[in-house]
Short mmCIF file of N, CA and C in Angstrom, two decimals:
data_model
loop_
_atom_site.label_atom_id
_atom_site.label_comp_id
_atom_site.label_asym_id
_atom_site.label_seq_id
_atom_site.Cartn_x
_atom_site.Cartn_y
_atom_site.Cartn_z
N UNK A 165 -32.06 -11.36 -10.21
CA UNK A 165 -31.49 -12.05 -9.07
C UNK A 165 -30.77 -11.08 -8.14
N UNK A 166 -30.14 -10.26 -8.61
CA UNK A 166 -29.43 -9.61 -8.39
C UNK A 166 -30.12 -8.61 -6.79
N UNK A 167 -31.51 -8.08 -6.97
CA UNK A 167 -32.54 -7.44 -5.88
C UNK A 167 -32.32 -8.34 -4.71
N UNK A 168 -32.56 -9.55 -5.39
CA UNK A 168 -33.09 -10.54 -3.76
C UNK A 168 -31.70 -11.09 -2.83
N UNK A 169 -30.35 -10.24 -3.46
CA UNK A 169 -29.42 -10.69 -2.71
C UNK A 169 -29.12 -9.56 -1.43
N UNK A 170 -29.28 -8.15 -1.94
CA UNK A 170 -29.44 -7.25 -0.79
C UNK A 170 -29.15 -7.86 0.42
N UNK A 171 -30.47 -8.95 0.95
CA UNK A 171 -30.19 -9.06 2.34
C UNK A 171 -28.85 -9.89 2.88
N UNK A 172 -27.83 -10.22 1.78
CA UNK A 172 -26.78 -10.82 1.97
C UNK A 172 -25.76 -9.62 2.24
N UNK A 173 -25.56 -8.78 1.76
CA UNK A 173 -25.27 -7.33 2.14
C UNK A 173 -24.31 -7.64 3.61
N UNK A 174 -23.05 -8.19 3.56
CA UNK A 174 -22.55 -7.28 4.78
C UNK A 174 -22.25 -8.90 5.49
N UNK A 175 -22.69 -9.88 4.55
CA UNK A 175 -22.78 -11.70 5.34
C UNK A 175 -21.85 -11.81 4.45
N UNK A 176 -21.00 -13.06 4.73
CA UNK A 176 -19.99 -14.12 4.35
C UNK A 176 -20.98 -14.96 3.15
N UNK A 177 -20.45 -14.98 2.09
CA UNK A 177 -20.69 -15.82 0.71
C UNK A 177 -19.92 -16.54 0.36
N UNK A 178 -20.52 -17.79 -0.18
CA UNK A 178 -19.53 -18.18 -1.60
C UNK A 178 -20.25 -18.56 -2.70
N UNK A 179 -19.90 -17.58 -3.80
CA UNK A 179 -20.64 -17.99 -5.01
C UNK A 179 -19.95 -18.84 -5.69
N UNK A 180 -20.80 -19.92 -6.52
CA UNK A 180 -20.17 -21.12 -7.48
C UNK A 180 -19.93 -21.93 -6.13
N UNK A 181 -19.91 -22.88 -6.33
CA UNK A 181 -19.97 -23.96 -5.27
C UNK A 181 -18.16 -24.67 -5.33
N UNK A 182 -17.87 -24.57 -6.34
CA UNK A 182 -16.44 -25.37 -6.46
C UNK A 182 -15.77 -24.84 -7.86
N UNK A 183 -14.31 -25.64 -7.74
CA UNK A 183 -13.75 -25.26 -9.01
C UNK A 183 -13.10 -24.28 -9.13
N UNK A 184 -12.51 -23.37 -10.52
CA UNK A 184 -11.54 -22.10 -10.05
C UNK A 184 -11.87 -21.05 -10.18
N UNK A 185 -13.96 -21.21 -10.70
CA UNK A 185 -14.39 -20.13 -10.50
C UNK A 185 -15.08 -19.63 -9.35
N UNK A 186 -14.87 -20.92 -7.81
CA UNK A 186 -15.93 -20.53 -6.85
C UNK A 186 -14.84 -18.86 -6.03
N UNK A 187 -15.95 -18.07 -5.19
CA UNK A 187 -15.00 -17.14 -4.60
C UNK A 187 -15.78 -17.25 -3.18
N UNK A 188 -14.98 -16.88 -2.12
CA UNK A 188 -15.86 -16.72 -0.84
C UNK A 188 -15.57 -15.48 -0.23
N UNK A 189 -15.98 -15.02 0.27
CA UNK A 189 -15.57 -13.68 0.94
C UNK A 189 -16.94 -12.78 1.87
N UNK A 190 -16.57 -11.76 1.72
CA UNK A 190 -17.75 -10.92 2.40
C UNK A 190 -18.58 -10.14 1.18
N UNK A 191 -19.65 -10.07 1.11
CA UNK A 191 -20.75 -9.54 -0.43
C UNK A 191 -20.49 -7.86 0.34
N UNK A 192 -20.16 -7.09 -0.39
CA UNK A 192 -19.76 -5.98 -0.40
C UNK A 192 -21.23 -4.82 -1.32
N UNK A 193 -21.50 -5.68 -2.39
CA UNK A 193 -22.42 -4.57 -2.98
C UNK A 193 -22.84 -5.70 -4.19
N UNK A 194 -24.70 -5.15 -4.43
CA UNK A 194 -25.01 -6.04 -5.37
C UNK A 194 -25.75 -5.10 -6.25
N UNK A 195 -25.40 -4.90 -7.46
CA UNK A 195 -25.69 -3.95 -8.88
C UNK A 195 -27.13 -4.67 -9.49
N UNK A 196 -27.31 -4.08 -10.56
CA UNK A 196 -28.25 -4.82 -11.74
C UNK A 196 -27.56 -5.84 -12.26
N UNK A 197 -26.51 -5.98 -12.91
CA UNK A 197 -25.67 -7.38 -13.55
C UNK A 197 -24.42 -7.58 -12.76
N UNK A 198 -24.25 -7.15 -11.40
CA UNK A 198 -22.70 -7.72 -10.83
C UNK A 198 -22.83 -7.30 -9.41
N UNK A 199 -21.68 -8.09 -8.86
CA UNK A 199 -21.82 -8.09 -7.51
C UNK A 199 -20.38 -8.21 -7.06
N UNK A 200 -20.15 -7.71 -5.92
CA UNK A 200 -18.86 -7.37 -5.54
C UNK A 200 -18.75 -8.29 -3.79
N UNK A 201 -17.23 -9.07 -4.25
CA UNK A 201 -16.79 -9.77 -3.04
C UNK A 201 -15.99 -9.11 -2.69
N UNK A 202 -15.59 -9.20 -1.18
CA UNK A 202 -14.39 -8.93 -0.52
C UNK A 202 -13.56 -9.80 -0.09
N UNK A 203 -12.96 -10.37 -0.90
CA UNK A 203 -11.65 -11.77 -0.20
C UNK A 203 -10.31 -11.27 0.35
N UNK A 204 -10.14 -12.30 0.56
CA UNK A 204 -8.59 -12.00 1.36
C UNK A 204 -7.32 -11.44 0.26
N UNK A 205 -7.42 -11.93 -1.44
CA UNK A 205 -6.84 -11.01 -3.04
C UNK A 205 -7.50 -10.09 -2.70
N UNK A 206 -8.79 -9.06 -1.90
CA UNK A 206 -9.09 -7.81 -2.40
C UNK A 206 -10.67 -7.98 -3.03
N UNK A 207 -11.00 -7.26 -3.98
CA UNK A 207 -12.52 -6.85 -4.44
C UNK A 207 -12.76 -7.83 -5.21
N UNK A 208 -13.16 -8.50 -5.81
CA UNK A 208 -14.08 -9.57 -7.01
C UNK A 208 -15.01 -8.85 -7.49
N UNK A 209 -15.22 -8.35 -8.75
CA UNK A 209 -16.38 -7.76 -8.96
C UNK A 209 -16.89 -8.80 -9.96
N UNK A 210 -18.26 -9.86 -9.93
CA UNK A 210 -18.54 -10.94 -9.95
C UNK A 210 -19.79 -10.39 -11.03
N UNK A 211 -19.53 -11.33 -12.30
CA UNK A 211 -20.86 -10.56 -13.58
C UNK A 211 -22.02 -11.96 -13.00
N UNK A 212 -22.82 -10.86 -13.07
CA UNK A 212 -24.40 -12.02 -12.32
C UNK A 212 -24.42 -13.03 -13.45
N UNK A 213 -23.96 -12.70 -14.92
CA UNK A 213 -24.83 -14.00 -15.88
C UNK A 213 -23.76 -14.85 -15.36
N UNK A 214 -23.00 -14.83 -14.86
CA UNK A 214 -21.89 -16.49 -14.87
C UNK A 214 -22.10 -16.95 -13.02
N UNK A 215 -23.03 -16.79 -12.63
CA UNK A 215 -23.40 -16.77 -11.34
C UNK A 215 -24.25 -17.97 -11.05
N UNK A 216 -23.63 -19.49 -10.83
CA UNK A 216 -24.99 -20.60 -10.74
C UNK A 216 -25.14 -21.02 -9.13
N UNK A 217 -24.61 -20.32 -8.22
CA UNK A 217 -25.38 -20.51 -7.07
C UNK A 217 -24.31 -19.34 -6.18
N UNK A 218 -25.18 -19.02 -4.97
CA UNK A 218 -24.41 -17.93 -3.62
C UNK A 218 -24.90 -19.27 -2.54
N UNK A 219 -23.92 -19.29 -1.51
CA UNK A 219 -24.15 -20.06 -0.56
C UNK A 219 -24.09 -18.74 0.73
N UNK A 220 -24.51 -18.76 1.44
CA UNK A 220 -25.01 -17.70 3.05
C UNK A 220 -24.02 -18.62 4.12
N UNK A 221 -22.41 -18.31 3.89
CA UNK A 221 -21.59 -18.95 4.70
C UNK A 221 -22.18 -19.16 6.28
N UNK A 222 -23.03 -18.12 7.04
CA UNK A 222 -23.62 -17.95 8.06
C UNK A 222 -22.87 -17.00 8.83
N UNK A 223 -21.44 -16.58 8.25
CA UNK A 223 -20.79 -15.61 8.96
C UNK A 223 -21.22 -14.57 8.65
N UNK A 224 -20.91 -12.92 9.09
CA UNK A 224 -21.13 -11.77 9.53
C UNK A 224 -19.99 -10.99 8.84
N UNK A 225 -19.75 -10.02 8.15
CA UNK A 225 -18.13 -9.88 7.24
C UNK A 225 -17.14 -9.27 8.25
N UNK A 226 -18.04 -9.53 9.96
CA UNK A 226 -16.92 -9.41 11.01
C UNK A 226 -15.95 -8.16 11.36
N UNK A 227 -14.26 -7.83 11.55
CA UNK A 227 -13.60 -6.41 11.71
C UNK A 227 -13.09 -6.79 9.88
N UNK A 228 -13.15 -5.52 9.33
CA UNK A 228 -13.03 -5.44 8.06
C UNK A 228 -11.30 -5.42 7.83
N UNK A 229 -10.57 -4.14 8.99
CA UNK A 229 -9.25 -3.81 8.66
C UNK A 229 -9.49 -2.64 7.39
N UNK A 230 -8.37 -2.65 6.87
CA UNK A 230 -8.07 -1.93 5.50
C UNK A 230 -9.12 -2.53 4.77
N UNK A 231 -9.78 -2.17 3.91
CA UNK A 231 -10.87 -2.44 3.08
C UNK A 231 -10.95 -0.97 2.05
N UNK A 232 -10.99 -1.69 0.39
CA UNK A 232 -10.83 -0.54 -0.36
C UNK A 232 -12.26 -0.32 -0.54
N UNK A 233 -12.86 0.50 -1.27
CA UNK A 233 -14.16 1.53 -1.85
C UNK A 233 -14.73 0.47 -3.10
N UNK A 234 -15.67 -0.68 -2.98
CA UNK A 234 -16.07 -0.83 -4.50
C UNK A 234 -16.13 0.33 -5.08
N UNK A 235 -16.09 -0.02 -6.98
CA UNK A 235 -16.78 1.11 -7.47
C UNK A 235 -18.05 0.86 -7.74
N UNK A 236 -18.19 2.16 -7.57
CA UNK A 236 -19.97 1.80 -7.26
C UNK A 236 -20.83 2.67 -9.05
N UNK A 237 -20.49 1.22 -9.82
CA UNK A 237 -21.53 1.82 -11.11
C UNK A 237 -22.60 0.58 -11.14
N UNK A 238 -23.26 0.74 -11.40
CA UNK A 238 -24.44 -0.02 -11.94
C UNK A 238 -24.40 -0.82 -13.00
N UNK A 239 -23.53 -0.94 -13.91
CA UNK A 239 -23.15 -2.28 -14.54
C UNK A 239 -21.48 -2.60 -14.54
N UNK A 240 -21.70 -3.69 -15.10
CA UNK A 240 -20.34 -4.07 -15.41
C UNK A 240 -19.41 -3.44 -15.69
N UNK A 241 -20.11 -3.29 -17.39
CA UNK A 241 -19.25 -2.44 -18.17
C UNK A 241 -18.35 -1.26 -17.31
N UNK A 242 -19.28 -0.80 -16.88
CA UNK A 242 -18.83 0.86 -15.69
C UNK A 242 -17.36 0.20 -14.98
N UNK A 243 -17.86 -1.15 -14.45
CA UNK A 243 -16.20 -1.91 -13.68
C UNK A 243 -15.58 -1.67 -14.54
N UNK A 244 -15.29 -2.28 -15.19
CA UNK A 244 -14.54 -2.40 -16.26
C UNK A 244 -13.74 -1.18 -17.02
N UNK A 245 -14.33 0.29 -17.35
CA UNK A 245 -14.56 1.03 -17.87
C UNK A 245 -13.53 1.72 -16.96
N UNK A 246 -14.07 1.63 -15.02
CA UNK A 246 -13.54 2.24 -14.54
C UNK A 246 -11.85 1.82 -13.82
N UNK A 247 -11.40 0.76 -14.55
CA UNK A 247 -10.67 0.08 -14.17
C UNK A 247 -9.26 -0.34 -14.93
N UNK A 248 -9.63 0.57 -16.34
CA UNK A 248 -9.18 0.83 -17.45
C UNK A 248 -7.54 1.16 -17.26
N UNK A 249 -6.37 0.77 -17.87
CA UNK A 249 -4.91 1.45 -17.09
C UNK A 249 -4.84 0.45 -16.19
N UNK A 250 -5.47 -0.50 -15.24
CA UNK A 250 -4.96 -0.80 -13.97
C UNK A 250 -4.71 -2.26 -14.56
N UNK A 251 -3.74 -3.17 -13.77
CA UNK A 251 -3.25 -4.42 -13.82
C UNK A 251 -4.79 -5.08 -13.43
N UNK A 252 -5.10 -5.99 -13.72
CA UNK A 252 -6.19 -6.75 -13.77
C UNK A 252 -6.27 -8.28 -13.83
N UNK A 253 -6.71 -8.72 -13.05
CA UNK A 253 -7.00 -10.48 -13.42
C UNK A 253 -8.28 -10.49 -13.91
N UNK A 254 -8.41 -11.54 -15.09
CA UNK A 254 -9.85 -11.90 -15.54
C UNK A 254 -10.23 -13.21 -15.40
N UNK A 255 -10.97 -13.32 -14.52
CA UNK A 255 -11.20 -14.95 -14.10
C UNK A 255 -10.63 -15.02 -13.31
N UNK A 256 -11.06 -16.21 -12.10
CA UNK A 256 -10.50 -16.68 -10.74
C UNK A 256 -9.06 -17.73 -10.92
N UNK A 257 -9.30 -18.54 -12.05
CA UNK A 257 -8.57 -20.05 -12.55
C UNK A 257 -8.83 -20.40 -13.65
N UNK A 258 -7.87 -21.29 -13.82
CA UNK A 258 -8.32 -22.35 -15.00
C UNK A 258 -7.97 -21.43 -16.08
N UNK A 259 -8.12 -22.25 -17.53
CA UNK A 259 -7.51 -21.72 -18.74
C UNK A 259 -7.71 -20.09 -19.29
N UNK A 260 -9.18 -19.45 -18.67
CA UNK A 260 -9.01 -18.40 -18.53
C UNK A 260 -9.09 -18.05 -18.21
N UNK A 261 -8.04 -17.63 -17.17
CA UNK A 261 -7.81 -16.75 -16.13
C UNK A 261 -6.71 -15.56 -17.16
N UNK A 262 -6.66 -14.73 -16.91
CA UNK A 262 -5.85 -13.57 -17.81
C UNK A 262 -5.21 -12.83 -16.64
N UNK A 263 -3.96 -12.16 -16.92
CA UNK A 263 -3.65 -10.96 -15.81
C UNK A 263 -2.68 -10.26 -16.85
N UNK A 264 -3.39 -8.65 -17.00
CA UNK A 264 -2.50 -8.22 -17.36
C UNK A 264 -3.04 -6.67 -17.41
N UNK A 265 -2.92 -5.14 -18.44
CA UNK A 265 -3.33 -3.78 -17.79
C UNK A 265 -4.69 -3.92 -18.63
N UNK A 266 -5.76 -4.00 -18.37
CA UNK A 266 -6.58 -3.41 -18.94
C UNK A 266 -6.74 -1.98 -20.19
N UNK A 267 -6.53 -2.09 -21.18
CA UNK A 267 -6.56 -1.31 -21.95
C UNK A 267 -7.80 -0.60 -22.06
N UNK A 268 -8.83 -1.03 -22.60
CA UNK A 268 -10.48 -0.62 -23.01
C UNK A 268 -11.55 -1.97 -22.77
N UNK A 269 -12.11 -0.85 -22.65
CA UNK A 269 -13.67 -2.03 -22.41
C UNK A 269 -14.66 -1.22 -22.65
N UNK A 270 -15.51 -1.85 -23.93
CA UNK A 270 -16.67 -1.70 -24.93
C UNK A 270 -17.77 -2.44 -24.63
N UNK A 271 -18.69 -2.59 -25.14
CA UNK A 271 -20.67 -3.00 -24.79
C UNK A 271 -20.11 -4.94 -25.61
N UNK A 272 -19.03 -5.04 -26.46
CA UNK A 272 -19.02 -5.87 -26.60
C UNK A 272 -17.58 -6.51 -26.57
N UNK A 273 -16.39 -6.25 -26.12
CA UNK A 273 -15.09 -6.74 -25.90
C UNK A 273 -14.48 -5.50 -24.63
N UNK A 274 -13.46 -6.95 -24.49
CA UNK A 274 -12.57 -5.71 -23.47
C UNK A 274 -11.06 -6.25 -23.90
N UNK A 275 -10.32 -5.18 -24.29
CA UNK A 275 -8.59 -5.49 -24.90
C UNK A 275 -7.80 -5.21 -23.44
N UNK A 276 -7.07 -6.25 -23.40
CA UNK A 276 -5.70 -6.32 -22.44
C UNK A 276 -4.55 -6.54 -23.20
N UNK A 277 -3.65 -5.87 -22.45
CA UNK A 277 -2.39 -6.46 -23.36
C UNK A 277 -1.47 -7.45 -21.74
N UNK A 278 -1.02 -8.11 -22.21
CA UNK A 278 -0.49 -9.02 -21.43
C UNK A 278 1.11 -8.63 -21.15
N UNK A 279 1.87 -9.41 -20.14
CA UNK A 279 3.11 -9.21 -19.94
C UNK A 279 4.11 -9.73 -21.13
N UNK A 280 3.90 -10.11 -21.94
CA UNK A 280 4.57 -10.58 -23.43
C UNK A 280 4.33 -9.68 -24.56
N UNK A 281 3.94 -8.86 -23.66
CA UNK A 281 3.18 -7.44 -24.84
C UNK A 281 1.89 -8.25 -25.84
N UNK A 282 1.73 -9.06 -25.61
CA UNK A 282 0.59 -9.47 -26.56
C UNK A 282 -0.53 -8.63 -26.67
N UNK A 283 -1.48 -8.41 -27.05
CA UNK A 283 -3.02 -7.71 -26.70
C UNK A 283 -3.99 -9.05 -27.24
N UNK A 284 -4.88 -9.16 -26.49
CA UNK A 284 -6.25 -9.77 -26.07
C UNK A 284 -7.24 -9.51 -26.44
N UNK A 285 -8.01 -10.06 -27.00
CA UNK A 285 -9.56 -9.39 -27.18
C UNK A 285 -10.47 -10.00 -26.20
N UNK A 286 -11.16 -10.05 -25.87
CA UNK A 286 -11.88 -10.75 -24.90
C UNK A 286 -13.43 -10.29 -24.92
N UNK A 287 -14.59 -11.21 -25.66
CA UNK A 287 -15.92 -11.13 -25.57
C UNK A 287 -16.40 -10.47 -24.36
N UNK A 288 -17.19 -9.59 -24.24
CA UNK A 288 -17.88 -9.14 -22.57
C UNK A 288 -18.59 -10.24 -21.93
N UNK A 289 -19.47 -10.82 -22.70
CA UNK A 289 -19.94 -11.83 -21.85
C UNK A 289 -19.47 -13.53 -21.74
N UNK A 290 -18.04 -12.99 -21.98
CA UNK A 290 -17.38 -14.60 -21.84
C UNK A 290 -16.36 -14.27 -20.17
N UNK A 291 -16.86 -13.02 -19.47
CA UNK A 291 -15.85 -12.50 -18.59
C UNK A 291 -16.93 -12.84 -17.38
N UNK A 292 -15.93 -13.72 -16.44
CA UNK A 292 -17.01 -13.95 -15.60
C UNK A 292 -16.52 -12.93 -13.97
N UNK A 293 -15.30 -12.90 -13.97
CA UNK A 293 -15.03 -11.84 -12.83
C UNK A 293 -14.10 -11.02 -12.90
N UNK A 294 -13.94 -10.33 -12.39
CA UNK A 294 -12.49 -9.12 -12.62
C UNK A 294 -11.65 -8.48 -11.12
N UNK A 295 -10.59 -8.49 -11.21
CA UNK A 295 -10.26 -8.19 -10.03
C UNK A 295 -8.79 -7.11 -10.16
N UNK A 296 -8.53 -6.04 -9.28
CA UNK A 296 -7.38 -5.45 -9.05
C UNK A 296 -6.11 -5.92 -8.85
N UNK A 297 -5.01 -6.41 -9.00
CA UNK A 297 -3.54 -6.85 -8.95
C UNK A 297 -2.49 -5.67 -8.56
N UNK A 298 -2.16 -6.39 -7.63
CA UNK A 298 -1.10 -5.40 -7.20
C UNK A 298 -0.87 -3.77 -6.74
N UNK A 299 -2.15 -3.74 -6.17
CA UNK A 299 -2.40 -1.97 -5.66
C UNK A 299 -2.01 -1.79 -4.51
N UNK A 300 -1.86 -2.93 -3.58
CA UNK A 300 -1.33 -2.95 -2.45
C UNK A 300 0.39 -2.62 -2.41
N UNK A 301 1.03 -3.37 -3.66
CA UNK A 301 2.12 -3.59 -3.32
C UNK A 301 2.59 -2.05 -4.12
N UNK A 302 2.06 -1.66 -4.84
CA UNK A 302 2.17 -0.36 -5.87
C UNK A 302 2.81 0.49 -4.91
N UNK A 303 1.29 0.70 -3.78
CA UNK A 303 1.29 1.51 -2.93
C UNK A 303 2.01 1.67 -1.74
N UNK A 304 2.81 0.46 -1.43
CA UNK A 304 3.62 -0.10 -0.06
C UNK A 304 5.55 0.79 -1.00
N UNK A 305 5.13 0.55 -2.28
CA UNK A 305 6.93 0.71 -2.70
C UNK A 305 6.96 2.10 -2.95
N UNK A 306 5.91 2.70 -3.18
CA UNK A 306 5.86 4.27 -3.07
C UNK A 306 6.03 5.19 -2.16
N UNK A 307 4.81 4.99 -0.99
CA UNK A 307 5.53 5.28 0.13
C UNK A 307 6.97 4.55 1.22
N UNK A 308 7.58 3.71 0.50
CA UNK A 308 8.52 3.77 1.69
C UNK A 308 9.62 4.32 0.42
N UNK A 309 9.72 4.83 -0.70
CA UNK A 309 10.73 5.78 -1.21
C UNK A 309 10.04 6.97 -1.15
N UNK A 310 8.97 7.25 -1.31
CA UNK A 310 9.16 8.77 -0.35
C UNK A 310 9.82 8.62 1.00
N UNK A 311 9.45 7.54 2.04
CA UNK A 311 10.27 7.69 3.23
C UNK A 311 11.96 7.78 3.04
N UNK A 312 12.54 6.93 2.36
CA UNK A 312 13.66 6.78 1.64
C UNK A 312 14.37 8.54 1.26
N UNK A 313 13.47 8.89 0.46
CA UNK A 313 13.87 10.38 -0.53
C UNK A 313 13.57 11.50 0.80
N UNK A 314 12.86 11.03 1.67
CA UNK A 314 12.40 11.90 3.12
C UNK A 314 13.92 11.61 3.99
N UNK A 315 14.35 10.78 4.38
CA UNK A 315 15.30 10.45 4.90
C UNK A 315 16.82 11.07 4.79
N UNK A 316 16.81 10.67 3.12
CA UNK A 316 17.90 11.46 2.79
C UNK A 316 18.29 12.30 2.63
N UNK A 317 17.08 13.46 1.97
CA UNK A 317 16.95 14.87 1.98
C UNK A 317 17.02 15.28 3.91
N UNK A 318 16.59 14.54 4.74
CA UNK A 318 16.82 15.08 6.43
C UNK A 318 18.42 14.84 6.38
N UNK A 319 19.12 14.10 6.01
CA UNK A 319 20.11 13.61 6.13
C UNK A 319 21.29 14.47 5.53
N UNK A 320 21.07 15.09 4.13
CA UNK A 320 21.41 16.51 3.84
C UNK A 320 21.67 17.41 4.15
N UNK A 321 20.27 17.58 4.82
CA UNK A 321 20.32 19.43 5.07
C UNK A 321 20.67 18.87 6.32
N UNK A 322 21.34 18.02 7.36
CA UNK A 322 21.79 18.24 8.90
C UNK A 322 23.58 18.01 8.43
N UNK A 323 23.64 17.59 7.42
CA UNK A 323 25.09 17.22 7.00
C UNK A 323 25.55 18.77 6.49
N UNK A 324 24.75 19.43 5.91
CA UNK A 324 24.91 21.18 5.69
C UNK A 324 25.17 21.80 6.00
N UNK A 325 23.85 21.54 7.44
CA UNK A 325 24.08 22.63 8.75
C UNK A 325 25.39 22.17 9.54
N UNK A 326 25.77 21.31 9.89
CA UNK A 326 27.03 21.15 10.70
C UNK A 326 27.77 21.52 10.13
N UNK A 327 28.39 21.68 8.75
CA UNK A 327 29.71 22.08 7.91
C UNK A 327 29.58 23.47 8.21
N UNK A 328 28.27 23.90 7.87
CA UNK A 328 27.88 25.21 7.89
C UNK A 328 28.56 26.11 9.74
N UNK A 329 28.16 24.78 10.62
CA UNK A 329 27.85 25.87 12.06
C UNK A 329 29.62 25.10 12.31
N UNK A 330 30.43 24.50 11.75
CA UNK A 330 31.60 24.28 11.51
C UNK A 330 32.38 24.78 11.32
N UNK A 331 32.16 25.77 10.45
CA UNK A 331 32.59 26.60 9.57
C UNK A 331 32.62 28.26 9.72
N UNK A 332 31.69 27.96 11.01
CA UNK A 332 31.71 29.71 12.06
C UNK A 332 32.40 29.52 12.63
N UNK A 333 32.21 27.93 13.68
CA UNK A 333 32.95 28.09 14.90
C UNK A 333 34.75 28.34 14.47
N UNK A 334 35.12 27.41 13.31
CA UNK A 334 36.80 28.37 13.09
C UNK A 334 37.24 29.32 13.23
N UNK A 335 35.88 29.89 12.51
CA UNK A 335 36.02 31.55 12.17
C UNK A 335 36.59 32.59 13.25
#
C-alpha cells in the first residue's frame, strides 16, 4: 500500500476516518511499513499495518513554517530505534496512548519507562503511531538561558570595566 500513496506526497491527509486514532495533517514521507504526518503536535510516524483508510483532504501542505526533518529509515523499527532517549507518545488516544522516554526498541517489543518510573513493555505490532513530545519546548528553555547566561556574563564584564576605568580616573 504503502507505493501507491507517493502521489499523496506533499497533499493534506487524514488517515483512520474517526476516533483517537484518526490523524490529519500534511503526508510528509511514505516507507515500506510507515508513513509520516505533519500535524499541528509535529511528525506522526504512522505503522502501515494499523492503517484502515487515508482520505486526500484536497488541500496542498500549503507555507510549511518551521517544519522538522522526518527520519528517513525504511522501517519502523529504524523510527523507533532512532528515537530511542527521546520523550515519546505511543498512540494518538484512548487507553493506549503511552507518553513517556523511549528506552529500546527490538524486531519484537519496545520498553518505555513512564513518569512514575514504571517501565513498559510494549508488543511492536500492537504500536500503531509514535510521535516526539516536547522538543519544541526543550529547545525554546535552552536557548533563552543561554540568552539569560549571555546577558549576565555582558552584564559582568561592563560592571568590571567601569570599576576598573573608575579606578584610573582617581588615580
Amino acid at each position: 500500500m504503502a507505493m501507491n500513496m507517493r502521489g499523496l506526497l506533499g497533499r493534506g491527509v487524514k488517515i483512520n476516518r474517526g476516533g483517537p486514532d484518526a490523524i490529519e495533517g500534511t503526508l510528509m514521507d511514505v516507507r515500506w511499513d510507515h508513513m509520516v504526518v505533519h500535524c499541528k503536535e509535529g511528525l506522526v510516524y504512522v505503522n502501515e499495518s494499523h492503517i484502515k483508510s487515508i482520505t486526500d483532504t484536497g488541500r496542498s501542505g500549503g507555507a510549511r513554517g518551521f517544519m522538522q526533518d522526518p527520519i528517513r529509515s525504511n522501517n519502523f523499527l529504524g523510527v523507533m530505534r532512532s528515537l530511542r532517549y527521546q520523550r515519546v507518545q505511543i498512540n494518538r488516544g484512548g487507553p493506549e496512548k503511552l507518553e513517556g522516554i523511549l528506552a529500546d526498541a527490538d524486531q519484537n517489543q519496545l520498553v518505555m519507562t513512564l513518569k512514575n518510573q514504571e517501565i513498559v513493555r510494549i508488543p511492536l505490532y500492537h504500536v500503531k503511531s509514535i510521535s516526539v513530545l516536547g522538543k519544541d519546548q526543550k529547545n525554546n528553555n535552552t536557548s533563552q538561558g543561554n540568552k539569560e547566561n549571555s546577558n549576565q556574563s555582558q552584564g559582568n564584564q561592563s560592571k568590571g570595566n567601569q570599576s576598573k576605568s573608575n579606578q584610573s580616573k582617581g588615580k
